[in-house]
Structures are given as structure tokens and as C-alpha cells.
């Protein structure tokens, strides 16, 4: 499907991190900006980090204009990605529902729906009886925090996590991008405030530009170039059940009791938990976090009470103080960061890669990612999306 | 699951505690005259190392007292716990606890220092 080349001595652009965002960046750099000499360097195998560890939920119902434009840019790309890459993304717009459990939730969500509609997004309010019609197995009234309504985005949904990594990888490979797996970038070398290349487990590789898309490990790499980023890395867990017949045909998220669930095409329930309450790079996560999520799932869907869970895993997510990403240049010339996606980067994969490629190619941000700069942490123009991020952290 | 040895109550489950993030972050003295960049550094930027991390914890569901800990974030192994006001142990004193280049012990993990 793609070659496994040995690294060349020098590249125009080195992308650190072979997840969906990194491979997508390589694809758009080659396709839209005509950059020829590109390498994607991945320490494991492509898509083995958070691309392979998330719950594949896609939506764009974010509160602020900046986020709505960024995430909806991504949803629009998702809508045509199977055709564009000629590879089945299994993109299924089955809708995403965010439940309200109290008065505050209702007010916050209705405000968000209004903001969404002003930005042209398709979010709408559902009353409890409409929720019940869409998800008959949900227990809406006989629980501690009853379901009082929901925000629903019909264009939201799920996609196959491997497909986006593999699709971008195949098409990038065809355009001559070197995808170098099992090669760890250990250091970013700089001289006189300019990037020189990267030191890897396969030796030094020279580069005119280095683009870091390493999710949880971004701040570790940035430190080697003397750059400090406002990120904290934490484990985020997910789990899947044994496969069952179709019971839930949409994605249901609940911020307040912290449980979200969808059903994969194989029939497994895909359940997302919250982040651990402390920094860690263990890729495991604590049991108490899963316990809390599973408790909420069983209360919301009593019929899941007797199901067995098959697998549980954790990924390391990099969280920004305002729960919005950083897609930005930095003080080192030729060094670019796409990070801080925290608990919700998968949905943004094609959009993020698309605007990041623009930023790297032109050495200036695309108008969509211009607000997602590093300067916002000193000039105060934060994009506070803790409400829409929908994962407790 | 991490066990944390509260200096006041003894060893308890991590779920009784809350993390307070990086320890020993001093509020700048000259905050009236601080520029936006330095103020941003104080408000938003915290260390995020893979390896030795000096951090604060509070025993929320216990004595509710704050204390400091040194933890290896690549294994979650707690290397040292000390009270507020005590001098932090030097980073070098933990260098031999990083068992592999990436910091992970060869087999399994767990906070065996606490159990000693």
C-alpha cells in the first residue's frame, strides 16, 4: 500500500508524527502546494497513536466562530474524502447527540445551538420524546440526572480511524512522500533561531522545515528545540464491548454524567471515558475513570448492564488551557506545531491537516487557523471550548 | 491504579486525591509591571515532562491538606512525597530510577517506591 523507504539525507519538509493529522499534512502539502521532497517520520507504525485510539466521533457543533469554521471545514472535507482519496472512510453521518441533564446544560446547549445556527451549522434542539424516538433503549427519566433534552447535529457521525491514516498514506506515497515508520525523532536541531533538521533513531536528517504533529509528546519534542508550549499531557481512555445486534444508530454524548457511546459497524459499543486527573504518559489510565463512565452508561442504558467489555486502552492527549488546538508558527524559523487537540482531534483530521499544510507551505497561517496561534496565550484572545469539548478534563 | 502516601493520613487510593499540577511555580513579584508575554507564561505555561515531574496534590476526600510529590510521568511511579515548605529533592537523586531510555521499567510498572 505504501513503500517503506530508508530516510534520505535531506528533505524540504519533515513531518514528525504519522497519525492522521501528519499524513494528511503531507498529502495536502504535496497535492495543493506542490511540495516535492517530504518525509513523514513515525516512531511506531502509522496510525498507531491517538489515530488508532479514539472513539471516531465527528461533529462541528462548537461554540465560537473560530472553532465552528475550523471544525466545519473538517466535516466538509470528511463528506467528500472517500471520493477524493478513493478509499472508503466508512464515514457515516448518523448524527451526534449531546444530552442535557440539568437547567444549566439546557441553557448552555440552547445558547450553543443558536451560535451554531448563526454559523450555518445544522445543530438543533431535541425534546426528550424525540430523543426517546431516536434512541428507544435510553432511560431518560428513572435516573439520578434525568435526560431533559439534547443538542443534535445530524451531519455529525463516525468514520473508520485506520482508513483516514491509510487513505492519506497511500495517496501521499503515490505523490512521492517518504513514509518512514519505526523511526523515532529524538531531537529537533536548531541553529541561530532556525531549524536545521531532526535527530532520529536512524541518524540525523536535514530539513528546511519541520512540522510537529506528535499529539501527547509534542511538548517533549518542542523542549528539544527550546520551545515551551502551554500543553499538559494526560491519558484518555476508551473501551469496546462484545459485538451485538444494532441497538443504537446515532452517537450519544453526555458531558454532565460523562458517558458517550456509539455502535461500530461490527456491532461493538464504542465507549469513551474522561481524562485522568493528572499528567501522565503511560497510555493506560486509571480504573476509577472507566468505572465512572461505565456507571453512567449502565444507568443511561440499563440493557447494557449485562454486557461484557472486550478491550480498554488509553492514549496520551495534549490539552491546551482553553481546550482549543494550536496550529501555529513559533519563534524558531521553519518550525511549526499542530498540537493541543486534547480530547477531540479525530474529527478535525482532514481540516487540521489542510490548514496546517497551508501554514507550512506559505509560512503564514490560513485564515481559518490564524486565531489558533501561540500568541493567544499572551494577548488573551483565548478560544474557550471547554463546554463544547464535551470530555471532562 | 496509583496509591499515594499522604504525609498526614498514610497510603490511600489516588481517587481520594486531586492533582494540583506543577509544583514550585512562584507568582511573579513584579506583577504590576509584567508584560503580557511573561504574564502569559505564569498563567498558562506549565512544565509537561515525560519523566521526573514535581507536582502538587491535595487529599480532597481525606485531610484536605496539600503536599508535593515527585512522580515519573512515564510510569506513574511516585518517587518521593514531601510536605509544603520542605526543600524539593534534587532531580539528580532520581536519575538511576529511569530504567530504560524512555523511562519505562522493563517489566510492568507500578509505584513500588511507595510500597517499600
Coordinates of C-alpha atoms in Angstrom, one line a residue:
Chain A
X1 CA 0.0 0.0 0.0
X2 CA 3.0 2.3 0.6
X3 CA 6.7 2.0 0.4
X4 CA 8.9 1.7 3.4
X5 CA 11.9 3.8 2.3
X6 CA 15.1 4.5 4.2
X7 CA 15.3 8.1 5.1
X8 CA 17.1 10.4 2.7
X9 CA 19.8 12.8 4.0
X10 CA 17.7 15.9 3.5
X11 CA 14.1 16.9 3.0
X12 CA 12.3 20.2 2.3
X13 CA 9.6 19.3 4.9
X14 CA 9.8 16.7 7.7
X15 CA 6.6 15.9 9.4
X16 CA 7.0 14.4 12.9
X17 CA 4.2 12.0 13.6
X18 CA 2.5 9.6 11.3
X19 CA -1.0 9.9 12.5
X20 CA -4.0 11.1 10.5
X21 CA -3.1 14.8 11.0
X22 CA 0.6 14.3 10.0
X23 CA -0.1 12.1 7.0
X24 CA -2.9 14.4 5.9
X25 CA -0.5 17.4 6.2
X26 CA 1.9 15.5 3.8
X27 CA -0.9 14.7 1.4
X28 CA -2.2 18.4 1.2
X29 CA 1.4 19.7 1.0
X30 CA 2.1 17.5 -2.0
X31 CA -1.3 17.9 -3.6
X32 CA -2.3 21.5 -3.0
X33 CA 1.1 23.2 -2.6
X34 CA 3.3 21.2 -4.9
X35 CA 5.9 20.5 -2.2
X36 CA 8.0 17.6 -3.6
X37 CA 10.5 16.4 -1.0
X38 CA 8.5 15.4 2.1
X39 CA 9.0 12.8 4.8
X40 CA 6.6 11.7 7.5
X41 CA 8.6 10.2 10.4
X42 CA 6.7 8.0 12.8
X43 CA 8.1 6.3 15.9
X44 CA 5.8 3.3 15.7
X45 CA 3.7 2.3 12.7
X46 CA 1.4 4.8 11.1
X47 CA -1.9 5.5 12.9
X48 CA -0.7 3.7 16.0
X49 CA -1.0 6.6 18.3
X50 CA -4.2 8.6 19.0
X51 CA -5.5 8.0 15.4
X52 CA -5.9 4.4 16.5
X53 CA -7.1 5.0 20.0
X54 CA -10.1 7.4 19.7
X55 CA -13.8 6.9 19.5
X56 CA -14.0 8.2 15.9
X57 CA -16.7 10.8 16.6
X58 CA -17.1 13.6 14.1
X59 CA -19.0 16.8 14.6
X60 CA -18.6 20.6 14.4
X61 CA -21.0 22.0 17.0
X62 CA -18.5 24.2 18.7
X63 CA -19.5 27.5 20.3
X64 CA -17.1 30.1 19.0
X65 CA -16.9 31.3 15.4
X66 CA -13.2 30.4 15.1
X67 CA -13.8 26.8 16.2
X68 CA -17.0 26.4 14.1
X69 CA -15.1 27.4 11.0
X70 CA -12.2 25.1 11.7
X71 CA -14.2 22.0 12.7
X72 CA -16.8 22.5 9.9
X73 CA -14.1 22.9 7.4
X74 CA -13.1 19.4 8.5
X75 CA -16.6 18.0 8.4
X76 CA -17.0 19.3 4.8
X77 CA -13.7 17.6 3.8
X78 CA -14.9 14.4 5.5
X79 CA -18.0 14.5 3.4
X80 CA -16.0 14.1 0.2
X81 CA -12.9 12.3 1.5
X82 CA -13.8 8.7 0.4
X83 CA -14.1 10.0 -3.2
X84 CA -11.1 12.3 -3.0
X85 CA -8.8 9.6 -1.7
X86 CA -10.6 6.7 -3.5
X87 CA -10.6 4.8 -0.2
X88 CA -13.6 4.0 1.9
X89 CA -13.6 6.2 5.0
X90 CA -16.7 4.4 6.2
X91 CA -17.9 8.0 7.0
X92 CA -21.4 7.6 8.4
X93 CA -23.4 10.8 9.2
X94 CA -25.6 9.2 11.7
X95 CA -25.9 12.3 13.9
X96 CA -24.4 13.3 17.2
X97 CA -26.5 14.0 20.2
X98 CA -25.3 15.9 23.3
X99 CA -27.6 15.3 26.3
X100 CA -28.7 17.9 28.8
X101 CA -29.2 16.7 32.4
X102 CA -29.9 19.9 34.2
X103 CA -31.1 23.5 33.9
X104 CA -27.6 24.8 33.2
X105 CA -27.0 22.2 30.5
X106 CA -30.2 23.2 28.7
X107 CA -29.3 26.9 28.8
X108 CA -25.7 26.3 27.7
X109 CA -26.8 24.0 24.9
X110 CA -29.5 26.2 23.6
X111 CA -27.0 29.1 23.5
X112 CA -24.6 26.9 21.6
X113 CA -27.3 25.8 19.1
X114 CA -28.1 29.5 18.4
X115 CA -24.4 30.2 17.9
X116 CA -24.1 27.2 15.7
X117 CA -27.0 28.2 13.5
X118 CA -25.6 31.7 13.1
X119 CA -22.5 30.0 11.7
X120 CA -24.5 27.9 9.3
X121 CA -24.3 24.6 11.3
X122 CA -27.1 22.1 11.4
X123 CA -27.5 21.8 15.1
X124 CA -31.0 21.7 16.6
X125 CA -32.7 21.1 20.0
X126 CA -34.4 17.8 20.7
X127 CA -37.1 17.3 23.4
X128 CA -37.0 14.1 25.5
X129 CA -39.7 12.4 23.5
X130 CA -37.7 13.0 20.3
X131 CA -34.6 11.5 21.9
X132 CA -36.7 8.5 23.0
X133 CA -37.8 8.0 19.5
X134 CA -34.3 8.1 18.1
X135 CA -32.8 6.0 20.9
X136 CA -35.5 3.8 22.4
X137 CA -33.1 2.0 24.7
X138 CA -32.2 5.1 26.6
X139 CA -33.5 5.5 30.2
X140 CA -34.5 9.2 30.2
X141 CA -36.4 9.6 33.5
X142 CA -35.6 6.9 36.0
X143 CA -32.1 8.0 36.9
X144 CA -30.3 10.5 39.1
X145 CA -29.7 13.1 36.4
X146 CA -32.7 12.7 34.1
X147 CA -32.4 13.5 30.4
X148 CA -34.1 16.8 29.7
X149 CA -33.3 17.3 26.1
X150 CA -30.4 17.3 23.7
X151 CA -28.4 19.2 21.1
X152 CA -28.4 17.2 17.9
X153 CA -26.1 17.6 14.8
X154 CA -27.4 15.3 12.0
X155 CA -24.3 15.9 9.9
X156 CA -22.1 14.5 12.7
X157 CA -21.2 10.9 12.9
X158 CA -18.4 8.4 12.9
X159 CA -15.7 7.2 10.4
X160 CA -13.1 4.4 10.4
X161 CA -10.0 5.5 12.2
X162 CA -7.5 3.4 10.3
X163 CA -9.0 4.4 6.9
X164 CA -8.0 8.1 7.3
X165 CA -4.4 7.2 8.1
X166 CA -4.1 4.6 5.4
X167 CA -6.0 6.7 2.8
X168 CA -3.8 9.7 3.3
X169 CA -0.7 7.5 3.4
X170 CA -1.5 5.8 0.1
X171 CA -2.2 8.9 -1.8
X172 CA 0.8 10.8 -0.2
X173 CA 3.1 7.8 -1.0
X174 CA 1.9 7.9 -4.7
X175 CA 2.9 11.6 -4.8
X176 CA 6.4 10.7 -3.6
X177 CA 6.1 11.3 0.1
X178 CA 8.5 9.2 2.2
X179 CA 6.6 7.5 5.0
X180 CA 9.3 6.4 7.4
X181 CA 8.0 4.1 10.2
X182 CA 9.7 2.7 13.3
X183 CA 11.9 5.7 13.4
X184 CA 11.8 7.9 16.5
X185 CA 12.5 11.6 16.3
X186 CA 14.5 12.3 19.4
X187 CA 15.7 15.9 19.0
X188 CA 14.9 18.9 16.9
X189 CA 18.1 20.6 15.9
X190 CA 18.2 24.4 15.6
X191 CA 20.9 27.0 14.9
X192 CA 20.6 30.8 15.3
X193 CA 16.8 30.6 15.7
X194 CA 16.4 28.5 12.6
X195 CA 15.5 24.8 12.3
X196 CA 18.3 22.5 10.9
X197 CA 16.7 19.1 11.0
X198 CA 15.9 16.2 13.3
X199 CA 18.0 13.7 15.1
X200 CA 16.3 10.3 14.8
X201 CA 16.9 6.7 15.9
X202 CA 18.1 6.3 12.3
X203 CA 20.5 9.2 12.4
X204 CA 20.4 13.0 11.7
X205 CA 18.1 14.1 8.8
X206 CA 18.4 17.6 7.5
X207 CA 15.3 19.7 6.8
X208 CA 14.3 23.2 5.7
X209 CA 11.1 22.9 7.6
X210 CA 10.0 20.7 10.5
X211 CA 6.3 20.3 11.2
X212 CA 5.5 18.6 14.6
X213 CA 2.2 16.8 14.9
X214 CA 3.0 14.4 17.8
X215 CA -0.1 14.9 20.0
X216 CA 0.8 13.9 23.6
X217 CA 4.5 14.0 23.0
X218 CA 4.6 17.4 21.3
X219 CA 5.8 19.3 24.3
X220 CA 8.6 16.8 24.9
X221 CA 9.8 17.4 21.3
X222 CA 9.3 21.2 21.5
X223 CA 11.5 21.3 24.5
X224 CA 14.4 19.9 22.5
X225 CA 14.1 22.9 20.2
X226 CA 13.9 25.3 23.2
X227 CA 10.2 26.0 22.6
X228 CA 7.8 25.9 25.5
X229 CA 4.1 25.1 24.8
X230 CA 1.1 25.6 27.1
X231 CA 0.3 21.9 27.0
X232 CA -0.4 19.2 29.6
X233 CA -0.4 15.5 28.6
X234 CA -3.0 13.2 30.1
X235 CA -4.3 9.7 29.4
X236 CA -7.7 9.5 27.7
X237 CA -9.4 6.1 27.8
X238 CA -11.9 4.3 25.6
X239 CA -13.4 0.8 25.7
X240 CA -15.4 -1.5 23.4
X241 CA -17.9 -4.2 24.2
X242 CA -18.5 -7.6 22.6
X243 CA -20.4 -7.2 19.3
X244 CA -24.2 -7.2 19.5
X245 CA -27.1 -6.6 17.0
X246 CA -27.8 -3.0 16.1
X247 CA -29.3 -1.1 19.0
X248 CA -28.1 2.4 18.7
X249 CA -27.9 4.2 15.3
X250 CA -26.5 7.6 16.4
X251 CA -23.8 8.9 18.6
X252 CA -24.9 9.9 22.1
X253 CA -22.6 12.0 24.3
X254 CA -23.2 13.3 27.8
X255 CA -20.9 15.8 29.3
X256 CA -22.6 16.0 32.7
X257 CA -22.6 12.3 33.7
X258 CA -19.6 11.7 31.3
X259 CA -20.5 8.9 29.1
X260 CA -20.5 8.7 25.3
X261 CA -21.4 5.8 23.1
X262 CA -21.8 4.7 19.5
X263 CA -22.1 1.3 17.9
X264 CA -19.5 0.3 15.4
X265 CA -20.4 -1.5 12.1
X266 CA -19.1 -4.7 13.7
X267 CA -21.7 -4.2 16.5
X268 CA -19.4 -3.3 19.3
X269 CA -20.3 -0.5 21.6
X270 CA -17.6 2.1 21.4
X271 CA -17.5 3.9 24.7
X272 CA -15.3 7.0 25.6
X273 CA -14.2 7.9 29.1
X274 CA -12.7 11.0 30.5
X275 CA -9.1 12.0 31.1
X276 CA -7.2 11.1 34.2
X277 CA -6.9 14.0 36.6
X278 CA -3.1 14.2 36.4
X279 CA -0.3 14.4 33.8
X280 CA 0.9 11.0 32.6
X281 CA 2.5 9.4 29.5
X282 CA 1.6 5.8 30.5
X283 CA -1.0 5.1 27.7
X284 CA -3.1 3.3 30.3
X285 CA -5.3 5.5 32.5
X286 CA -6.9 4.8 35.9
X287 CA -9.7 2.3 36.6
X288 CA -11.7 4.8 38.5
X289 CA -12.2 6.9 35.3
X290 CA -13.6 3.9 33.5
X291 CA -15.7 2.9 36.4
X292 CA -17.3 6.4 36.5
X293 CA -18.1 6.2 32.7
X294 CA -19.4 2.7 32.8
X295 CA -21.6 3.5 35.8
X296 CA -23.2 6.3 33.8
X297 CA -23.6 4.2 30.7
X298 CA -25.4 1.4 32.6
X299 CA -27.7 4.0 34.2
X300 CA -28.5 5.6 30.9
X301 CA -28.9 2.3 29.0
X302 CA -30.0 -0.4 31.5
X303 CA -29.9 -3.1 28.8
X304 CA -26.1 -2.7 28.6
X305 CA -25.8 -3.8 32.2
X306 CA -25.0 -7.5 31.4
X307 CA -22.7 -6.9 28.5
X308 CA -19.0 -7.8 28.6
X309 CA -16.3 -5.3 27.7
X310 CA -13.7 -6.7 25.3
X311 CA -10.9 -4.1 25.4
X312 CA -9.8 -1.0 27.1
X313 CA -7.0 1.3 26.2
X314 CA -5.6 4.8 26.7
X315 CA -3.9 7.4 24.5
X316 CA -2.0 10.4 25.6
X317 CA -3.7 13.7 24.7
X318 CA -2.2 17.2 24.8
X319 CA -4.6 19.6 26.4
X320 CA -4.4 23.4 26.0
X321 CA -5.6 25.8 28.7
X322 CA -8.6 26.8 26.5
X323 CA -9.4 23.3 25.1
X324 CA -8.6 24.6 21.6
X325 CA -5.7 23.5 19.4
X326 CA -2.5 25.3 18.4
X327 CA -1.8 25.3 14.6
X328 CA 1.0 27.8 14.5
X329 CA 4.4 29.0 13.7
X330 CA 6.7 29.6 16.6
X331 CA 9.8 31.7 17.5
X332 CA 12.1 29.2 15.7
X333 CA 12.1 29.8 12.0
X334 CA 11.0 26.8 9.9
X335 CA 9.4 25.0 12.9
X336 CA 5.6 24.6 13.0
X337 CA 3.3 23.0 15.5
X338 CA -0.1 21.4 15.2
X339 CA -1.0 20.3 18.7
X340 CA -3.2 20.8 21.7
X341 CA -6.1 18.9 20.1
X342 CA -6.7 17.4 23.6
X343 CA -9.7 15.1 23.7
X344 CA -11.2 15.8 20.3
X345 CA -8.7 15.7 17.4
X346 CA -10.0 12.9 15.3
X347 CA -13.0 14.9 13.9
X348 CA -10.7 17.6 12.8
X349 CA -8.1 15.4 11.0
X350 CA -8.6 16.5 7.4
X351 CA -9.4 20.1 8.2
X352 CA -6.4 20.4 10.5
X353 CA -4.1 18.8 8.0
X354 CA -5.4 21.0 5.2
X355 CA -4.8 24.3 7.0
X356 CA -1.6 23.2 8.6
X357 CA -0.2 22.3 5.1
X358 CA -1.1 25.8 4.0
X359 CA 0.7 27.2 7.1
X360 CA 3.8 25.2 6.5
X361 CA 3.9 25.8 2.7
X362 CA 3.4 29.5 2.8
X363 CA 5.0 30.2 6.2
X364 CA 1.8 32.0 7.3
X365 CA -1.5 30.8 8.7
X366 CA -4.6 30.1 6.6
X367 CA -7.4 32.5 7.6
X368 CA -9.1 29.5 9.3
X369 CA -6.2 28.6 11.6
X370 CA -4.9 32.2 12.2
X371 CA -6.8 32.5 15.5
X372 CA -5.2 29.2 16.7
X373 CA -1.8 30.8 17.2
X374 CA 0.6 30.7 20.2
X375 CA 0.2 34.5 20.8
X376 CA -3.3 34.0 22.2
X377 CA -1.7 32.8 25.4
X378 CA -0.1 36.3 25.9
X379 CA -2.6 38.6 24.2
X380 CA -5.6 36.9 25.8
X381 CA -7.6 36.0 22.7
X382 CA -8.4 32.5 24.0
X383 CA -10.9 30.3 22.3
X384 CA -12.6 28.7 25.3
X385 CA -14.2 25.5 24.2
X386 CA -14.3 23.6 27.5
X387 CA -18.1 23.4 27.0
X388 CA -18.1 22.0 23.5
X389 CA -15.1 19.7 24.1
X390 CA -17.5 17.5 25.9
X391 CA -14.9 15.5 27.8
X392 CA -14.2 16.0 31.4
X393 CA -10.7 17.4 32.0
Chain B
X1 CA -4.2 2.2 40.0
X2 CA -1.9 4.6 41.9
X3 CA -1.6 4.6 45.6
X4 CA -0.5 7.8 47.2
X5 CA 1.2 8.0 50.5
X6 CA -0.4 11.1 52.1
X7 CA 2.2 12.5 54.6
X8 CA -0.7 13.1 57.1
X9 CA -3.0 10.1 56.6
X10 CA -0.9 7.3 55.0
X11 CA -1.3 5.3 51.9
X12 CA -4.7 5.8 50.1
X13 CA -6.1 5.3 46.7
X14 CA -5.4 8.0 44.1
X15 CA -9.1 8.7 43.6
X16 CA -9.2 10.3 47.1
X17 CA -6.7 12.9 45.8
X18 CA -6.8 15.8 43.3
X19 CA -3.8 16.8 41.3
X20 CA -2.7 20.5 41.6
X21 CA -0.3 20.4 38.6
X22 CA 3.3 21.5 38.6
X23 CA 4.8 22.4 42.0
X24 CA 7.0 25.3 42.9
X25 CA 5.5 27.8 40.4
X26 CA 6.1 31.2 42.1
X27 CA 3.8 34.1 41.3
X28 CA 6.0 36.9 39.8
X29 CA 6.9 39.6 42.3
X30 CA 6.5 42.5 39.9
X31 CA 3.1 41.6 38.6
X32 CA 2.2 45.3 38.2
X33 CA 4.9 45.8 35.7
X34 CA 4.9 42.4 34.0
X35 CA 4.5 42.4 30.2
X36 CA 1.8 40.2 28.5
X37 CA 4.3 37.6 27.4
X38 CA 5.7 37.0 30.9
X39 CA 2.2 37.1 32.5
X40 CA 1.0 34.6 29.9
X41 CA 3.9 32.3 30.9
X42 CA 2.9 32.5 34.5
X43 CA -0.8 31.9 33.9
X44 CA -0.8 29.4 31.1
X45 CA 2.5 27.6 30.7
X46 CA 3.5 24.7 32.9
X47 CA 6.1 22.0 32.6
X48 CA 5.0 18.8 30.9
X49 CA 7.9 16.4 31.1
X50 CA 7.9 12.7 30.2
X51 CA 9.8 11.5 33.2
X52 CA 10.6 13.3 36.5
X53 CA 7.8 15.7 37.4
X54 CA 7.5 17.8 40.6
X55 CA 3.8 18.3 41.3
X56 CA 1.2 19.2 44.0
X57 CA -1.6 17.0 45.3
X58 CA -4.4 17.6 47.7
X59 CA -6.1 14.9 49.8
X60 CA -9.6 16.1 48.7
X61 CA -11.5 13.3 50.3
X62 CA -9.3 13.0 53.4
X63 CA -7.4 15.5 55.4
X64 CA -7.8 18.1 52.6
X65 CA -4.1 19.1 53.1
X66 CA -1.8 20.0 50.2
X67 CA 1.6 18.3 49.7
X68 CA 4.3 17.8 47.0
X69 CA 5.3 14.7 45.1
X70 CA 7.9 13.7 42.6
X71 CA 6.5 11.3 40.0
X72 CA 7.8 9.7 36.9
X73 CA 5.1 10.5 34.4
X74 CA 6.2 7.8 32.0
X75 CA 5.5 5.1 34.6
X76 CA 3.3 6.9 37.2
X77 CA 5.8 5.7 39.8
X78 CA 5.8 8.0 42.8
X79 CA 9.5 8.6 43.8
X80 CA 9.1 11.0 46.7
X81 CA 6.5 12.7 48.7
X82 CA 7.3 15.8 50.8
X83 CA 5.4 18.4 52.7
X84 CA 4.9 22.0 51.6
X85 CA 7.7 24.2 52.8
X86 CA 10.2 21.3 52.7
X87 CA 13.1 21.6 50.1
X88 CA 12.4 19.7 46.9
X89 CA 14.8 16.8 46.4
X90 CA 17.3 17.3 43.5
X91 CA 16.5 15.8 40.1
X92 CA 19.8 14.0 40.1
X93 CA 18.8 11.9 43.1
X94 CA 16.3 10.1 40.8
X95 CA 18.4 9.6 37.8
X96 CA 19.0 5.9 38.5
X97 CA 15.3 5.3 38.7
X98 CA 14.9 5.7 34.9
X99 CA 15.4 2.1 33.9
X100 CA 15.2 2.4 30.2
X101 CA 15.9 5.3 27.8
X102 CA 12.2 6.2 27.6
X103 CA 11.8 5.8 31.3
X104 CA 9.6 2.7 31.4
X105 CA 10.7 -0.2 33.6
X106 CA 11.4 -3.3 31.5
X107 CA 8.6 -5.4 33.0
X108 CA 5.3 -3.9 34.2
X109 CA 5.3 -0.8 36.3
X110 CA 3.6 0.4 39.5
X111 CA 4.7 2.6 42.3
X112 CA 6.9 0.2 44.2
X113 CA 8.8 3.0 45.9
X114 CA 5.7 3.9 47.9
X115 CA 5.1 0.3 48.9
X116 CA 8.6 0.0 50.3

